[in-house]
Amino acid sequence: MEQVKRNFFEDVFQVVRLIPRGRVTNYGSIAKYLGSGLSSRMVGWAMNASHVATTPVPAQRVVNRNGMLTGKHHFPTPTLMQELLEKEGVKVEKDKVVEFEKLFWDPAKELEL
DNA sequence: AATGTGACATACC
DNA sequence: TGGTATGCCACAT
């Protein structure tokens, strides 16, 4: 089942892997980068497939618009996501990234540069 | 083709 | 902070 899936998933994984250490991004920006029309749900869906994908995807760097770690429930342990982020230098408080705006990494801006 | 689903975004309470 | 409702679109069945 680890076939090539669709180019869509690979694109999402690729972008997530390109996120620098200690930085975070949100689903909407990734969706917008892949295609202006893609709704953010597609990114979340792609991440859902990340745990079956052959390639490692740092999904902990992907949070929602509010900077909240909404996807932590899908990690092996709900605390792992926060642990990984803090280990990279990202402060997390109440499941929310501190200074999210400062640590925000926009693919459409960074990659198009 | 139709239906169900989803780690979102936004609006509202 | 939390819940509910709607819109959005790709994928699985």
PDB file of C-alpha atoms (C1' of nucleotides) in Angstrom:
ATOM      1  CA  MET A   1       0.000   0.000   0.000  1.00  0.00           C
ATOM      2  CA  GLU A   2       2.951   2.271   0.243  1.00  0.00           C
ATOM      3  CA  GLN A   3       2.610   2.930  -3.421  1.00  0.00           C
ATOM      4  CA  VAL A   4       3.260   6.337  -4.826  1.00  0.00           C
ATOM      5  CA  LYS A   5      -0.232   7.272  -3.606  1.00  0.00           C
ATOM      6  CA  ARG A   6      -0.883  10.531  -5.359  1.00  0.00           C
ATOM      7  CA  ASN A   7       1.356  13.430  -6.122  1.00  0.00           C
ATOM      8  CA  PHE A   8      -0.736  15.434  -3.718  1.00  0.00           C
ATOM      9  CA  PHE A   9       0.434  13.555  -0.644  1.00  0.00           C
ATOM     10  CA  GLU A  10       4.036  13.716  -1.741  1.00  0.00           C
ATOM     11  CA  ASP A  11       3.768  17.432  -2.243  1.00  0.00           C
ATOM     12  CA  VAL A  12       2.436  17.881   1.263  1.00  0.00           C
ATOM     13  CA  PHE A  13       5.104  15.657   2.771  1.00  0.00           C
ATOM     14  CA  GLN A  14       7.780  17.450   0.820  1.00  0.00           C
ATOM     15  CA  VAL A  15       6.706  20.863   2.042  1.00  0.00           C
ATOM     16  CA  VAL A  16       6.480  19.679   5.641  1.00  0.00           C
ATOM     17  CA  ARG A  17       9.949  18.190   5.450  1.00  0.00           C
ATOM     18  CA  LEU A  18      11.269  21.507   4.184  1.00  0.00           C
ATOM     19  CA  ILE A  19      10.164  23.258   7.349  1.00  0.00           C
ATOM     20  CA  PRO A  20      13.330  24.433   9.102  1.00  0.00           C
ATOM     21  CA  ARG A  21      14.061  23.162  12.612  1.00  0.00           C
ATOM     22  CA  GLY A  22      12.474  25.328  15.248  1.00  0.00           C
ATOM     23  CA  ARG A  23       9.860  26.660  12.863  1.00  0.00           C
ATOM     24  CA  VAL A  24       6.172  25.893  12.434  1.00  0.00           C
ATOM     25  CA  THR A  25       3.512  26.424   9.802  1.00  0.00           C
ATOM     26  CA  ASN A  26      -0.206  25.955   9.415  1.00  0.00           C
ATOM     27  CA  TYR A  27      -2.398  23.834   7.193  1.00  0.00           C
ATOM     28  CA  GLY A  28      -3.911  26.727   5.304  1.00  0.00           C
ATOM     29  CA  SER A  29      -0.556  28.032   4.085  1.00  0.00           C
ATOM     30  CA  ILE A  30       0.518  24.621   2.884  1.00  0.00           C
ATOM     31  CA  ALA A  31      -2.771  24.171   1.088  1.00  0.00           C
ATOM     32  CA  LYS A  32      -2.397  27.569  -0.482  1.00  0.00           C
ATOM     33  CA  TYR A  33       1.142  26.814  -1.553  1.00  0.00           C
ATOM     34  CA  LEU A  34       0.162  23.541  -3.211  1.00  0.00           C
ATOM     35  CA  GLY A  35      -2.770  25.163  -4.956  1.00  0.00           C
ATOM     36  CA  SER A  36      -4.802  28.223  -4.166  1.00  0.00           C
ATOM     37  CA  GLY A  37      -7.995  26.217  -4.133  1.00  0.00           C
ATOM     38  CA  LEU A  38      -7.054  23.315  -1.881  1.00  0.00           C
ATOM     39  CA  SER A  39      -8.847  23.492   1.403  1.00  0.00           C
ATOM     40  CA  SER A  40      -6.773  22.988   4.531  1.00  0.00           C
ATOM     41  CA  ARG A  41      -8.487  19.675   5.164  1.00  0.00           C
ATOM     42  CA  MET A  42      -6.504  18.137   2.363  1.00  0.00           C
ATOM     43  CA  VAL A  43      -3.290  18.900   4.223  1.00  0.00           C
ATOM     44  CA  GLY A  44      -4.637  17.298   7.368  1.00  0.00           C
ATOM     45  CA  TRP A  45      -5.741  14.352   5.305  1.00  0.00           C
ATOM     46  CA  ALA A  46      -2.296  14.036   3.810  1.00  0.00           C
ATOM     47  CA  MET A  47      -0.777  14.085   7.285  1.00  0.00           C
ATOM     48  CA  ASN A  48      -3.138  11.327   8.243  1.00  0.00           C
ATOM     49  CA  ALA A  49      -1.415   9.277   5.587  1.00  0.00           C
ATOM     50  CA  SER A  50       1.989  10.349   6.887  1.00  0.00           C
ATOM     51  CA  HIS A  51       1.960   7.651   9.525  1.00  0.00           C
ATOM     52  CA  VAL A  52       1.737   5.052   6.777  1.00  0.00           C
ATOM     53  CA  ALA A  53       4.086   6.826   4.420  1.00  0.00           C
ATOM     54  CA  THR A  54       7.551   5.408   3.879  1.00  0.00           C
ATOM     55  CA  THR A  55       9.110   8.821   4.337  1.00  0.00           C
ATOM     56  CA  PRO A  56       9.363  10.549   7.734  1.00  0.00           C
ATOM     57  CA  VAL A  57       7.231  13.639   8.096  1.00  0.00           C
ATOM     58  CA  PRO A  58       7.769  16.111  10.971  1.00  0.00           C
ATOM     59  CA  ALA A  59       4.071  16.632  11.469  1.00  0.00           C
ATOM     60  CA  GLN A  60       4.723  18.280  14.827  1.00  0.00           C
ATOM     61  CA  ARG A  61       5.782  21.375  12.906  1.00  0.00           C
ATOM     62  CA  VAL A  62       2.345  21.661  11.372  1.00  0.00           C
ATOM     63  CA  VAL A  63      -0.270  23.292  13.556  1.00  0.00           C
ATOM     64  CA  ASN A  64      -3.569  25.001  12.963  1.00  0.00           C
ATOM     65  CA  ARG A  65      -4.142  28.692  12.273  1.00  0.00           C
ATOM     66  CA  ASN A  66      -4.257  29.450  15.954  1.00  0.00           C
ATOM     67  CA  GLY A  67      -0.899  27.823  16.599  1.00  0.00           C
ATOM     68  CA  MET A  68      -2.570  25.054  18.575  1.00  0.00           C
ATOM     69  CA  LEU A  69      -1.283  21.497  18.448  1.00  0.00           C
ATOM     70  CA  THR A  70      -4.583  20.128  17.252  1.00  0.00           C
ATOM     71  CA  GLY A  71      -2.957  17.126  15.625  1.00  0.00           C
ATOM     72  CA  LYS A  72      -1.208  15.837  18.732  1.00  0.00           C
ATOM     73  CA  HIS A  73      -3.959  13.273  19.247  1.00  0.00           C
ATOM     74  CA  HIS A  74      -2.698  11.418  16.226  1.00  0.00           C
ATOM     75  CA  PHE A  75       0.839  11.021  17.508  1.00  0.00           C
ATOM     76  CA  PRO A  76       1.962   7.826  19.247  1.00  0.00           C
ATOM     77  CA  THR A  77       1.601   9.774  22.478  1.00  0.00           C
ATOM     78  CA  PRO A  78      -0.342  13.051  22.865  1.00  0.00           C
ATOM     79  CA  THR A  79       2.635  14.649  24.561  1.00  0.00           C
ATOM     80  CA  LEU A  80       5.157  13.667  21.909  1.00  0.00           C
ATOM     81  CA  MET A  81       4.239  16.532  19.614  1.00  0.00           C
ATOM     82  CA  GLN A  82       4.904  19.147  22.277  1.00  0.00           C
ATOM     83  CA  GLU A  83       8.063  17.367  23.366  1.00  0.00           C
ATOM     84  CA  LEU A  84       9.466  17.410  19.862  1.00  0.00           C
ATOM     85  CA  LEU A  85       8.654  21.077  19.378  1.00  0.00           C
ATOM     86  CA  GLU A  86      10.219  22.105  22.675  1.00  0.00           C
ATOM     87  CA  LYS A  87      13.265  20.047  21.836  1.00  0.00           C
ATOM     88  CA  GLU A  88      13.617  22.100  18.658  1.00  0.00           C
ATOM     89  CA  GLY A  89      13.367  25.315  20.617  1.00  0.00           C
ATOM     90  CA  VAL A  90       9.674  25.976  20.104  1.00  0.00           C
ATOM     91  CA  LYS A  91       7.941  26.902  23.323  1.00  0.00           C
ATOM     92  CA  VAL A  92       4.516  25.375  23.756  1.00  0.00           C
ATOM     93  CA  GLU A  93       1.992  26.460  26.337  1.00  0.00           C
ATOM     94  CA  LYS A  94      -1.462  24.967  26.801  1.00  0.00           C
ATOM     95  CA  ASP A  95      -1.101  23.051  23.509  1.00  0.00           C
ATOM     96  CA  LYS A  96      -0.400  26.348  21.776  1.00  0.00           C
ATOM     97  CA  VAL A  97       2.842  27.556  20.164  1.00  0.00           C
ATOM     98  CA  VAL A  98       4.237  30.601  21.952  1.00  0.00           C
ATOM     99  CA  GLU A  99       5.050  33.491  19.609  1.00  0.00           C
ATOM    100  CA  PHE A 100       3.569  31.486  16.781  1.00  0.00           C
ATOM    101  CA  GLU A 101       3.633  34.506  14.489  1.00  0.00           C
ATOM    102  CA  LYS A 102       7.379  34.857  14.984  1.00  0.00           C
ATOM    103  CA  LEU A 103       8.104  31.192  14.383  1.00  0.00           C
ATOM    104  CA  PHE A 104       5.659  30.921  11.518  1.00  0.00           C
ATOM    105  CA  TRP A 105       7.188  29.606   8.313  1.00  0.00           C
ATOM    106  CA  ASP A 106       5.245  30.286   5.157  1.00  0.00           C
ATOM    107  CA  PRO A 107       6.160  27.915   2.281  1.00  0.00           C
ATOM    108  CA  ALA A 108       4.558  30.134  -0.316  1.00  0.00           C
ATOM    109  CA  LYS A 109       6.856  32.919   0.833  1.00  0.00           C
ATOM    110  CA  GLU A 110      10.032  31.050   1.711  1.00  0.00           C
ATOM    111  CA  LEU A 111      10.073  28.621  -1.191  1.00  0.00           C
ATOM    112  CA  GLU A 112       8.998  31.067  -3.865  1.00  0.00           C
ATOM    113  CA  LEU A 113      11.715  33.452  -2.855  1.00  0.00           C
TER     114      LEU A 113
ATOM    115  C1'  DA B   1     -21.699   8.542  -9.598  1.00  0.00           C
ATOM    116  C1'  DA B   2     -22.834   8.973  -4.795  1.00  0.00           C
ATOM    117  C1'  DT B   3     -21.744   8.915  -0.018  1.00  0.00           C
ATOM    118  C1'  DG B   4     -18.839   9.309   3.989  1.00  0.00           C
ATOM    119  C1'  DT B   5     -14.836  11.144   5.999  1.00  0.00           C
ATOM    120  C1'  DG B   6     -11.197  14.358   7.786  1.00  0.00           C
ATOM    121  C1'  DA B   7      -4.611  16.266  12.088  1.00  0.00           C
ATOM    122  C1'  DC B   8      -8.779  22.868   8.943  1.00  0.00           C
ATOM    123  C1'  DA B   9     -10.632  27.757   8.645  1.00  0.00           C
ATOM    124  C1'  DT B  10     -13.955  30.771   9.827  1.00  0.00           C
ATOM    125  C1'  DA B  11     -18.007  32.402  12.202  1.00  0.00           C
ATOM    126  C1'  DC B  12     -20.898  32.381  16.179  1.00  0.00           C
ATOM    127  C1'  DC B  13     -22.255  31.382  20.989  1.00  0.00           C
TER     128       DC B  13
ATOM    129  C1'  DT C   1     -11.244  27.306  26.438  1.00  0.00           C
ATOM    130  C1'  DG C   2     -14.845  24.706  24.452  1.00  0.00           C
ATOM    131  C1'  DG C   3     -18.733  23.386  21.351  1.00  0.00           C
ATOM    132  C1'  DT C   4     -21.615  23.814  17.145  1.00  0.00           C
ATOM    133  C1'  DA C   5     -22.392  24.775  12.187  1.00  0.00           C
ATOM    134  C1'  DT C   6     -20.931  25.564   7.305  1.00  0.00           C
ATOM    135  C1'  DG C   7     -17.620  25.594   3.406  1.00  0.00           C
ATOM    136  C1'  DC C   8     -14.006  23.673   1.281  1.00  0.00           C
ATOM    137  C1'  DC C   9     -11.779  19.483  -1.590  1.00  0.00           C
ATOM    138  C1'  DA C  10      -9.221  14.867  -2.257  1.00  0.00           C
ATOM    139  C1'  DC C  11      -9.567  10.193  -1.197  1.00  0.00           C
ATOM    140  C1'  DA C  12     -11.779   5.463   0.134  1.00  0.00           C
ATOM    141  C1'  DT C  13     -15.497   2.509  -0.460  1.00  0.00           C
TER     142       DT C  13
END
